[in-house]
Short mmCIF file of C-alpha atoms in Angstrom, two decimals:
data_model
loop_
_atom_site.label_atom_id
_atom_site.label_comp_id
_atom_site.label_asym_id
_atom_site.label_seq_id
_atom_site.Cartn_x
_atom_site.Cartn_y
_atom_site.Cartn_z
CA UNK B 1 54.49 -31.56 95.94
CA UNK B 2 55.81 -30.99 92.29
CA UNK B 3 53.32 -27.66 91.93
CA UNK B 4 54.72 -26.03 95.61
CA UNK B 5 58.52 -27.04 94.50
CA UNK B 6 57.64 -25.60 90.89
CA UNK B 7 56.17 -22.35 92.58
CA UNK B 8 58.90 -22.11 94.98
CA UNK B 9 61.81 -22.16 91.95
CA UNK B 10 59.80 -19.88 90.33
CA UNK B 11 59.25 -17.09 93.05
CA UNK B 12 63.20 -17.87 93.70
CA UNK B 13 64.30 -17.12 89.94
CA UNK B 14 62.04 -13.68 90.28
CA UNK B 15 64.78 -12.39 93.04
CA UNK B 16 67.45 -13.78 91.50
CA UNK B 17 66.32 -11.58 88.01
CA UNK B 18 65.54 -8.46 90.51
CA UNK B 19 69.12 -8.84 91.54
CA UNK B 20 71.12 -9.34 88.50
CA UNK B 21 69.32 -6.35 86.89
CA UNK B 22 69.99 -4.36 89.79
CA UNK B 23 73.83 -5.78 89.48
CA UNK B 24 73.72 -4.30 85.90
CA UNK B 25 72.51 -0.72 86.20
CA UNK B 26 75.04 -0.88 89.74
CA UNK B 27 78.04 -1.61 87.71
CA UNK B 28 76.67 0.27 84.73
CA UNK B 29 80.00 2.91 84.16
CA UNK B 30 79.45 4.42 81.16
CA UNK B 31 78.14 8.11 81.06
CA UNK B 32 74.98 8.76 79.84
CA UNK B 33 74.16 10.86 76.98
CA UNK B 34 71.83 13.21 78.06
CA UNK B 35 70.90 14.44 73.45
CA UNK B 36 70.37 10.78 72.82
CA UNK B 37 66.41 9.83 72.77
CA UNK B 38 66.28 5.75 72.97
CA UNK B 39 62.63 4.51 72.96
CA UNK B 40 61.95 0.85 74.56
CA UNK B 41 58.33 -0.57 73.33
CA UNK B 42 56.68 -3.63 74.64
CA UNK B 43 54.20 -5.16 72.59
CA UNK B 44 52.62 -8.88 72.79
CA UNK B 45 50.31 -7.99 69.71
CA UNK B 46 52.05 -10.14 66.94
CA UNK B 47 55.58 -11.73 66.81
CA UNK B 48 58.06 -10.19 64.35
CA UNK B 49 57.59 -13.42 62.28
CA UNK B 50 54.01 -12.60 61.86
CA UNK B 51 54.63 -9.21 61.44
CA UNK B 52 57.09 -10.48 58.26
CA UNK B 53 54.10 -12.76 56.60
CA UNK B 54 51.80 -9.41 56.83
CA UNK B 55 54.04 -7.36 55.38
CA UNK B 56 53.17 -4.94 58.91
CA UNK B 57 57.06 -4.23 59.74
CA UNK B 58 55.74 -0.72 59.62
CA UNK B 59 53.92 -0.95 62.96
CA UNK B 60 57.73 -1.16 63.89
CA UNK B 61 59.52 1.28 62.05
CA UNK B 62 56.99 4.17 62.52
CA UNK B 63 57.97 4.42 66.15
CA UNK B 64 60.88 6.14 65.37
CA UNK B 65 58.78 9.24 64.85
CA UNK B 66 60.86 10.05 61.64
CA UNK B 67 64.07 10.20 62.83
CA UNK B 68 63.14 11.85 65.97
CA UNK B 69 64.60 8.48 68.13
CA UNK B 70 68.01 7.56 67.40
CA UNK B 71 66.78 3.86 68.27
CA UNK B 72 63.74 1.94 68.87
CA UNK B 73 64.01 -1.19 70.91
CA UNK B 74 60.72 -3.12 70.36
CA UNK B 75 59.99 -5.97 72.79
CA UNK B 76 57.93 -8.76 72.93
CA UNK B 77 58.28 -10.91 76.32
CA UNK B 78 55.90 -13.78 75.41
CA UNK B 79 56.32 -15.22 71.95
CA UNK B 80 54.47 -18.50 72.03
CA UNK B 81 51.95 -18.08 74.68
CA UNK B 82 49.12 -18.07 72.72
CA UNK B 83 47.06 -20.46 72.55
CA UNK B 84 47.05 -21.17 69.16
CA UNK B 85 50.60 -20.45 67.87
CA UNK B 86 54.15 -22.57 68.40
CA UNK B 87 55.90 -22.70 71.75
CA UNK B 88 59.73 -21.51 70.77
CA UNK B 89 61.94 -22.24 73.99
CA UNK B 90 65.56 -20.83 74.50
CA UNK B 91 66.75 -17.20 75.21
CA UNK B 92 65.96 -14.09 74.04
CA UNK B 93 66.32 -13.17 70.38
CA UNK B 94 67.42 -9.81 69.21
CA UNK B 95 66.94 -9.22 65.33
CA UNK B 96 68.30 -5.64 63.80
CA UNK B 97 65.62 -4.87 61.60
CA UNK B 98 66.68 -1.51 60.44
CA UNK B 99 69.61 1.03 61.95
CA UNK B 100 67.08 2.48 64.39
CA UNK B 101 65.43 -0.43 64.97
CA UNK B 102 65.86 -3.95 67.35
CA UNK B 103 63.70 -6.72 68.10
CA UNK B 104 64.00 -8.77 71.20
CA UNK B 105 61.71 -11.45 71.54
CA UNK B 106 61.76 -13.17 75.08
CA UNK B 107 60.20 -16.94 75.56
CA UNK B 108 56.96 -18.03 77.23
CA UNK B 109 59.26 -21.14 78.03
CA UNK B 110 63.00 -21.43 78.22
CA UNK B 111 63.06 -25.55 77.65
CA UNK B 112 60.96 -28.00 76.70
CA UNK B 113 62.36 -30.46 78.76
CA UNK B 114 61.30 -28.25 82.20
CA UNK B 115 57.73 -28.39 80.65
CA UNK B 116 56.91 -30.68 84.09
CA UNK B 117 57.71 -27.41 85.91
CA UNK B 118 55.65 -24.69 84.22
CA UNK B 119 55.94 -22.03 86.43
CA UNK B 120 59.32 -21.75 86.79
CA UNK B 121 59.70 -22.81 83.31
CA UNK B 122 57.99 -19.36 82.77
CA UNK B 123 59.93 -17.44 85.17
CA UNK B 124 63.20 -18.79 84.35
CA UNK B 125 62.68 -17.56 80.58
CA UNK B 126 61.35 -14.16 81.69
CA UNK B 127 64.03 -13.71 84.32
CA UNK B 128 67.05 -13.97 81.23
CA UNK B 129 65.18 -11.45 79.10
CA UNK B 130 64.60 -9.17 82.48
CA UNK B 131 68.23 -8.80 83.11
CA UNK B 132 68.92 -8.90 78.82
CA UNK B 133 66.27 -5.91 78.80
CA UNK B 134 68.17 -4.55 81.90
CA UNK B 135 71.63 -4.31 79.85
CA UNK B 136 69.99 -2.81 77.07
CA UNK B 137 68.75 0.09 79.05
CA UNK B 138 71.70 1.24 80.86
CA UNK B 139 73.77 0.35 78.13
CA UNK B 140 71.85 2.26 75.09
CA UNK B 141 70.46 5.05 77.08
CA UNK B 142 67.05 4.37 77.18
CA UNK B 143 65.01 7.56 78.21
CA UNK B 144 61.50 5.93 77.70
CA UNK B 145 60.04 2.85 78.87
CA UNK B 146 56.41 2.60 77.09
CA UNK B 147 53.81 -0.66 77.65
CA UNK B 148 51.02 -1.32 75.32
CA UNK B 149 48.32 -2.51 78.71
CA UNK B 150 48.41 -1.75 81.83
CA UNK B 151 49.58 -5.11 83.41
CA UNK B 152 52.20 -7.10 82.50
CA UNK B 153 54.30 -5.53 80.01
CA UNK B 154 53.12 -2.62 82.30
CA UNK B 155 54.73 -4.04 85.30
CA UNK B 156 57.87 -5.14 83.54
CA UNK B 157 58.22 -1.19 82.26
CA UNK B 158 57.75 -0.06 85.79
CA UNK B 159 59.77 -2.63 86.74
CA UNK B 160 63.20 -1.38 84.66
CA UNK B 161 61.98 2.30 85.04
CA UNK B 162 62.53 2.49 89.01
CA UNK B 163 65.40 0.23 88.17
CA UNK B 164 66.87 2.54 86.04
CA UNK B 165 65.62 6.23 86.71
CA UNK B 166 63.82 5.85 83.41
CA UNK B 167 60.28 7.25 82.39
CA UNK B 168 57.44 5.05 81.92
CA UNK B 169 54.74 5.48 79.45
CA UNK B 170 51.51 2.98 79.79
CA UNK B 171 49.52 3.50 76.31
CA UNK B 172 45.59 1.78 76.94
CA UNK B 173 44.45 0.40 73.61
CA UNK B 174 41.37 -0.36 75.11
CA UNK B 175 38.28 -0.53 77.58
CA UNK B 176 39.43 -3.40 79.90
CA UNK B 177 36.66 -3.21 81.88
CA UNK B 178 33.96 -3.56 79.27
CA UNK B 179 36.11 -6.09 77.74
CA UNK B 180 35.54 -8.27 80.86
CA UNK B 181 31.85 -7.28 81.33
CA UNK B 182 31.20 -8.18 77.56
CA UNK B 183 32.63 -11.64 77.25
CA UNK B 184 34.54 -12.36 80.79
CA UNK B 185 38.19 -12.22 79.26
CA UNK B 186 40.96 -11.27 80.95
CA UNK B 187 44.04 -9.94 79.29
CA UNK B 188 46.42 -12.27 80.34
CA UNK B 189 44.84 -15.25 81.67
CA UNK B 190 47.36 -17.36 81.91
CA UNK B 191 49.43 -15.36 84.13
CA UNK B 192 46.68 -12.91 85.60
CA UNK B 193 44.39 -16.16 86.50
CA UNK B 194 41.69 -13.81 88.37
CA UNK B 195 39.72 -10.51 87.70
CA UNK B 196 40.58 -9.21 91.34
CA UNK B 197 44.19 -9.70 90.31
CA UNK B 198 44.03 -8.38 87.09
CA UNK B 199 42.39 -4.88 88.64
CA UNK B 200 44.57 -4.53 91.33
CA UNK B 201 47.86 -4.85 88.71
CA UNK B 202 46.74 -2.62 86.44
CA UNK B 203 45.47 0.03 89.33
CA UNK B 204 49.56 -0.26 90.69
CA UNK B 205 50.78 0.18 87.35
CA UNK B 206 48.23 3.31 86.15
CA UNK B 207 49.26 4.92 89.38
CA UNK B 208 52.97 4.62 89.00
CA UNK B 209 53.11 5.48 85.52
CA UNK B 210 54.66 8.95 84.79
CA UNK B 211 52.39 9.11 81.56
CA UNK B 212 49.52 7.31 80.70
CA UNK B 213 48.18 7.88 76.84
CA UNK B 214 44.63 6.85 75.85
CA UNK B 215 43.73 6.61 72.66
CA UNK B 216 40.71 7.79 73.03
CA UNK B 217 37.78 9.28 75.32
CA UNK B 218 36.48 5.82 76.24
CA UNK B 219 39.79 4.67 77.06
CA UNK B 220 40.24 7.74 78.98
CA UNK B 221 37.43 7.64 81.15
CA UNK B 222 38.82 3.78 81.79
CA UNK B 223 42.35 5.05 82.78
CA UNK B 224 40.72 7.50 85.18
CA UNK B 225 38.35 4.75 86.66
CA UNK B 226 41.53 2.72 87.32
CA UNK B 227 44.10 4.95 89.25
CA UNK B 228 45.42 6.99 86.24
CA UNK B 229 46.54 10.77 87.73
CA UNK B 230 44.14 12.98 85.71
CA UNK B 231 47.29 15.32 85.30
CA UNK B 232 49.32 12.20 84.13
CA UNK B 233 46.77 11.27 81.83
CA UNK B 234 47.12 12.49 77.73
CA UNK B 235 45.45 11.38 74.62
CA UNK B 236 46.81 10.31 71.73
CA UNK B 237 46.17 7.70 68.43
CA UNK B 238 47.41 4.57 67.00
CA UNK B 239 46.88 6.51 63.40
CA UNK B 240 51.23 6.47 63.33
CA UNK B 241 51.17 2.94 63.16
CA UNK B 242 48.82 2.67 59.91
CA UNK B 243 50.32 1.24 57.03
CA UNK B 244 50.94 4.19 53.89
CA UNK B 245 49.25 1.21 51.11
CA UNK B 246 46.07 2.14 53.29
CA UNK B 247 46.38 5.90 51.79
CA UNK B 248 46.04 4.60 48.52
CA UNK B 249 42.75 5.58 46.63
CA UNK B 250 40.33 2.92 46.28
CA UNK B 251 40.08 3.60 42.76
CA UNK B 252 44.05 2.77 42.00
CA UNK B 253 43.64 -0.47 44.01
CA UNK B 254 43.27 -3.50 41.92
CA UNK B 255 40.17 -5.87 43.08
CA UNK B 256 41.60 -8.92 44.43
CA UNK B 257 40.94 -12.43 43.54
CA UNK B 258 37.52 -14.03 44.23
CA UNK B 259 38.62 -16.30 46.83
CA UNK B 260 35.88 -19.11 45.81
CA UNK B 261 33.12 -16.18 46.28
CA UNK B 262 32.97 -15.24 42.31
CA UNK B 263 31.61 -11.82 41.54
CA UNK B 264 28.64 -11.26 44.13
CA UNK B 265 29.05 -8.86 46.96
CA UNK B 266 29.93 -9.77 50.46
CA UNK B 267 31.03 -8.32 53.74
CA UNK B 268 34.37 -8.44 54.99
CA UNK B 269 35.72 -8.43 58.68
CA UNK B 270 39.35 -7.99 59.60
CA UNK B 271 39.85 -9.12 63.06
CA UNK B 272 41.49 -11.19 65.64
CA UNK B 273 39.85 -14.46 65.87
CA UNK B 274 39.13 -14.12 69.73
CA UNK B 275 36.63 -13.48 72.21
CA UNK B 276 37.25 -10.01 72.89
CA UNK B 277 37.09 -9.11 68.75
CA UNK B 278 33.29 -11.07 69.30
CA UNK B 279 34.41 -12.63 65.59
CA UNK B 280 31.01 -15.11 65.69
CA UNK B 281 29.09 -11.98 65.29
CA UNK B 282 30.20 -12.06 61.56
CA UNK B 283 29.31 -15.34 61.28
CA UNK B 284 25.82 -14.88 62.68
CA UNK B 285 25.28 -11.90 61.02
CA UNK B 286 26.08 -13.40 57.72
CA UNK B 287 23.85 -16.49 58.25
CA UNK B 288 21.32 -13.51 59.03
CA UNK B 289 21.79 -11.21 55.82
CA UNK B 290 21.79 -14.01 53.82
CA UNK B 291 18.03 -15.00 54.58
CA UNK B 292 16.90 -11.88 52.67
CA UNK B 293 20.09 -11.66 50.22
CA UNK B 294 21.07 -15.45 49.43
CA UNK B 295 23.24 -14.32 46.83
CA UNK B 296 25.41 -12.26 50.02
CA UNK B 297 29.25 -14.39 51.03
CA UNK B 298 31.63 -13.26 53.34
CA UNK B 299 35.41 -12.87 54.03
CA UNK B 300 36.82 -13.19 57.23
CA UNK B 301 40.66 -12.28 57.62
CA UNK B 302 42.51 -13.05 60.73
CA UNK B 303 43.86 -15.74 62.87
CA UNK B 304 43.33 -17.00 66.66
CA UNK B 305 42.30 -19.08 69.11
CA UNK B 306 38.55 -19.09 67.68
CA UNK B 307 39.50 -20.34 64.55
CA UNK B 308 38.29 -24.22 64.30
CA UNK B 309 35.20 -22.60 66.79
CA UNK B 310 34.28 -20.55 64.13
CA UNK B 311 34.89 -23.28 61.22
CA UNK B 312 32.59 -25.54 63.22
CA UNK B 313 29.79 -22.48 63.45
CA UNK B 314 29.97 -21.74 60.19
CA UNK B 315 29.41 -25.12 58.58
CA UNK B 316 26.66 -25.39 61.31
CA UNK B 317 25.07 -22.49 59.64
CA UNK B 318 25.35 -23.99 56.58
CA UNK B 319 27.94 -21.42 55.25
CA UNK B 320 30.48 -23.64 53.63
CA UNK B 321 31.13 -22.22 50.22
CA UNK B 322 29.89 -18.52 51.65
CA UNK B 323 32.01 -17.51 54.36
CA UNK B 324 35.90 -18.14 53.20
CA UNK B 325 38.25 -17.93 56.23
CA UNK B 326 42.22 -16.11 55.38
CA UNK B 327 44.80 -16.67 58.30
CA UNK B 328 46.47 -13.55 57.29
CA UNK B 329 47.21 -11.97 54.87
CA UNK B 330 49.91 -8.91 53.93
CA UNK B 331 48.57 -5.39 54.41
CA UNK B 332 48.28 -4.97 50.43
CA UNK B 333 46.39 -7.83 50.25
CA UNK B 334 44.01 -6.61 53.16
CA UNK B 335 44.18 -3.26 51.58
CA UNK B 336 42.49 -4.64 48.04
CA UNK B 337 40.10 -6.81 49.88
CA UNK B 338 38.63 -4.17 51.95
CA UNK B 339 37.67 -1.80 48.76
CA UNK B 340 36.64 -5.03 47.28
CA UNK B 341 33.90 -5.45 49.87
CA UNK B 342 30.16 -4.00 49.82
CA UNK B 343 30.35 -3.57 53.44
CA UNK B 344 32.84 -3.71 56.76
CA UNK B 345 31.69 -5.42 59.93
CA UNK B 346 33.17 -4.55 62.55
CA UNK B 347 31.88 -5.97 65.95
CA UNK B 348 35.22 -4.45 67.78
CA UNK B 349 38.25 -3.35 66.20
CA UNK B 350 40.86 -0.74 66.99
CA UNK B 351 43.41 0.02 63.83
CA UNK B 352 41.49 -2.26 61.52
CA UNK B 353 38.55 0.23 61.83
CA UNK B 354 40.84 3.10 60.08
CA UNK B 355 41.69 0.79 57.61
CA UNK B 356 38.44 0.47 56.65
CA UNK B 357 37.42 3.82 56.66
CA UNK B 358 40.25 4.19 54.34
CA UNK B 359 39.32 1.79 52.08
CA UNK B 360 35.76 3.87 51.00
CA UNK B 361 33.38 0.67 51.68
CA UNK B 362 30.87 1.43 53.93
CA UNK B 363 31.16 0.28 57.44
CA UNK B 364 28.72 -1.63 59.71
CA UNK B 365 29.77 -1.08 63.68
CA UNK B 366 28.64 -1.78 66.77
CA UNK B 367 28.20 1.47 69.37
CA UNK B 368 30.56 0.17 71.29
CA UNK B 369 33.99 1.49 72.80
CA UNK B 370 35.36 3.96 70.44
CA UNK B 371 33.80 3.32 67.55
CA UNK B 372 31.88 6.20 67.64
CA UNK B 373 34.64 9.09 67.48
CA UNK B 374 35.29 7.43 63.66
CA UNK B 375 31.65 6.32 62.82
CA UNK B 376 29.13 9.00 62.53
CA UNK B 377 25.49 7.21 62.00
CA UNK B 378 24.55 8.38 58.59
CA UNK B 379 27.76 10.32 57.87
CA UNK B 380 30.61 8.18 58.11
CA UNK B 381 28.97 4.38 58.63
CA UNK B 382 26.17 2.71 59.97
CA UNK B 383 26.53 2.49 64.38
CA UNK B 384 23.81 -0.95 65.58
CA UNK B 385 23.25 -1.74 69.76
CA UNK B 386 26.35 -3.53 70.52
CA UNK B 387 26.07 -7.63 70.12
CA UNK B 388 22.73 -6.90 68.15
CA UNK B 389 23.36 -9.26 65.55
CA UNK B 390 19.94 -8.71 63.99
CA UNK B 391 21.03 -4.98 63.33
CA UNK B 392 24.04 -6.08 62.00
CA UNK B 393 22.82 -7.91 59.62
CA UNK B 394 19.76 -5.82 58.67
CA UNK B 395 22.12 -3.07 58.02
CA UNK B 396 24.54 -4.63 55.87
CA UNK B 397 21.86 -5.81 53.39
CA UNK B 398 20.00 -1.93 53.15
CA UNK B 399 23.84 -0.89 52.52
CA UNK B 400 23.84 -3.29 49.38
CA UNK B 401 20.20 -2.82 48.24
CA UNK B 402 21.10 1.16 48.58
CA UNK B 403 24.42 1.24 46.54
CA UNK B 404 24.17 5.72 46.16
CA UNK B 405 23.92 5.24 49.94
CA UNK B 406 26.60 2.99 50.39
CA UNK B 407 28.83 5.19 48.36
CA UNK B 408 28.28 8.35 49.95
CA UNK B 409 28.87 6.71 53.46
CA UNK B 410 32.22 5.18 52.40
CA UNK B 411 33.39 7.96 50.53
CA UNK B 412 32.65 10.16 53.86
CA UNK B 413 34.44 7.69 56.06
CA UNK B 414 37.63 7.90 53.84
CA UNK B 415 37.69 11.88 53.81
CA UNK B 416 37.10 12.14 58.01
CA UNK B 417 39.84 9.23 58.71
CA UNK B 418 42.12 10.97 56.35
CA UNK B 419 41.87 14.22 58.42
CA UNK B 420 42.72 12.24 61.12
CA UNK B 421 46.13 10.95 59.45
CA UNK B 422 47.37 14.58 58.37
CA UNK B 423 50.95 13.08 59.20
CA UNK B 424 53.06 16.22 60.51
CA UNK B 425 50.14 17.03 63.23
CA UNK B 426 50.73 13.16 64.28
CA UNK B 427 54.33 13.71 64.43
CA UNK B 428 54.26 16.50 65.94
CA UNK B 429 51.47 15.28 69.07
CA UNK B 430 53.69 12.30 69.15
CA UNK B 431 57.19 14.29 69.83
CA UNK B 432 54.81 16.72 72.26
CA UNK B 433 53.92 13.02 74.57
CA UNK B 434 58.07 12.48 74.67
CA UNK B 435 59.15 15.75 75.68
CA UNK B 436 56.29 16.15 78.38
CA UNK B 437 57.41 13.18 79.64
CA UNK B 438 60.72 13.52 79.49
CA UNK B 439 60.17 16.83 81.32
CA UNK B 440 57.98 15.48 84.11
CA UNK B 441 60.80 13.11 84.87
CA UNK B 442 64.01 15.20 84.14
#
């Protein structure tokens, strides 16, 4: 009885949000000004408070293209859902960061005491920050709507684009479909509950979009698969978003503190601490490498709903004392630890990757999604069969036994990922994505 009321409030709240948006752009009188570019991001990546601790506000402030938006409006709808953060109720927050940019941070829940009634709990908070986003469009000239995945941030920006005669971009970060074939994850399972579901949003939204960026072939190819128009379709990179301490040379970064490890080597993984990063690959792979090298420890920087998983694993493996776990830490901090290193695991990672490259230690990757366009096998890093933890491991320790090697590979990876961040050709592809869309849907 209390889940069919609770659905029925919540489905009721969704028309009463459809409405009062619609209310807003209806009574909406001001005229719009056709020379002012407004950009409206959603993200559900990291909160802006986690952003702070990192010292990643760049991630932000880059999306202003240099000036080229006279405002950024970055959004994230669910702070709190995760499954291993805090649970803020209460309306949407909007924090000025800088005088082209705004934060607005909408609630998974909008009170703790309707906690009985989940679903429209959920629906009541995302309703208010619907018809808050709603305001801010019409009322700042938003031109672009852009969503970071194709489903629900997607179908919010499709949502207040037909709303508001506004263009919608959908970037894919990813390869959603080998995501799920890998480890059975969903994006959004919480509010996507079924793999059907989660296909058939992200097939509406791909379809609708007036642009759809990939970032790279593989996630091209996944667009395409999905309902993306091939002429809709363009490619881009997340290389804009990349912190400037990662352009540092190695050799002006000072080594960071030994973190209980002392002087020996170890490998280093920057990563999301869930299933779709594959994060217990490190820790196998570690437990591995050091059965020829027991001298080898490991750092493992990142935070998620893993975490105590991994703890457990680790101690299981006997690593306590070898493998030191770091929340988070800021991006100088990462920076230093990652030219610290002997070698970079990466089972799966998208920005992190660059960074290492960056960094000059060599880098250990699976063949998997697009890890291949940065990681030339025996130019730019070492490429092992995706989940073959034996070749992880086997490959980090002939890195360290071969330092020349090493060195060469690292120094290689640095010089092809910084021909990749030659920052006026990023600018400029970037500004070529808004006027094309702009022009599609002028």
């Amino acid at each position: 009885m209390v889940a069919a009321l609770d659905t029925a409030l919540a489905a009721l709240v969704g028309v009463f949000a459809l409405l009062g948006a619609g209310v807003t752009r209806l009574f909406s009188r001001h005229r719009r000004r056709t020379d002012r570019k407004v950009l409206m991001v959603f993200n559900t990546f990291y909160s802006l408070e986690v952003l702070r601790e990192r010292g990643a506000e760049s991630t932000i402030t880059n999306r202003d293209l240099d000036g080229y938006f006279d405002h950024v409006w970055t959004v994230h709808p669910l702070v709190g859902a995760d499954a291993f953060g805090a649970a803020p109720t209460g309306p949407p927050v909007v924090t000025a960061i800088s005088e082209r940019h705004s934060v607005i941070e909408g609630r998974s829940e909008r009170s703790a005491t309707l906690r009985r009634l989940p679903r429209f709990n959920f629906a009541l908070a995302q309703a208010e920050l619907f018809i808050a986003l709603s305001r801010v469009v019409a009322k700042d000239d938003v031109c672009i709507i852009r969503a970071w995945e194709p489903f629900y941030t997607a179908l919010l920006s499709i949502g207040l684009g037909r709303l508001h005669r506004v263009a919608v971009e959908v970037r894919i970060p990813g390869n959603f479909d080998k995501i799920y074939e890998s480890v059975g994850e969903l994006a959004f399972p919480k509010l996507i509950p079924s793999r059907r579901l989660e296909r058939a949003i992200g097939r509406f939204t791909l379809a609708r979009a007036d642009q759809v960026v990939a970032l790279s072939d593989d996630n091209r190819e996944y667009a395409l698969n999905n309902g993306a128009r091939e002429e809709r379709i363009a490619q881009s990179s997340a290389w804009s978003l990349i912190d400037p301490v990662h352009l540092i040379d190695p050799a002006e970064r000072p080594a960071v503190a030994d973190f209980g490890l002392g002087d020996r080597p170890f490998v280093i993984a920057v990563t999301r601490l869930e299933p779709v990063k594959f994060p217990e690959d490190v820790v196998e792979a570690l437990a591995k490498a050091r059965q020829k090298m027991p001298e080898l420890g490991g750092l493992v920087i990142g935070d998620g709903s893993m975490r105590q998983q991994l703890h457990d694993r680790a101690s299981e493996l006997g690593l306590e004392g070898h493998l030191i776990f770091l929340n988070s830490q800021d991006q100088i901090g990462i920076s230093q630890a990652l030219t610290s290193a002997a070698v970079v695991l990466a089972p799966l990672a998208g920005l992190a990757l660059a960074e290492a490259a960056l960094s000059a230690t060599p880098v250990v990757a699976y063949d998997y999604e697009w890890h291949s366009e940065l990681v030339v096998p025996g130019e730019t890093g070492v490429l092992v069969p995706h989940r073959d933890i034996d070749a992880m491991a086997a490959a980090a320790c002939a890195l360290i036994a071969e330092p020349d090697r090493a060195t060469r590979l690292g120094a290689a990876a640095r010089e092809h990922a910084l021909e990749r961040m030659d920052r006026p050709a990023l600018l400029a592809a970037e500004r070529a994505l808004v006027d094309r869309v702009l022009a599609v849907t002028a």
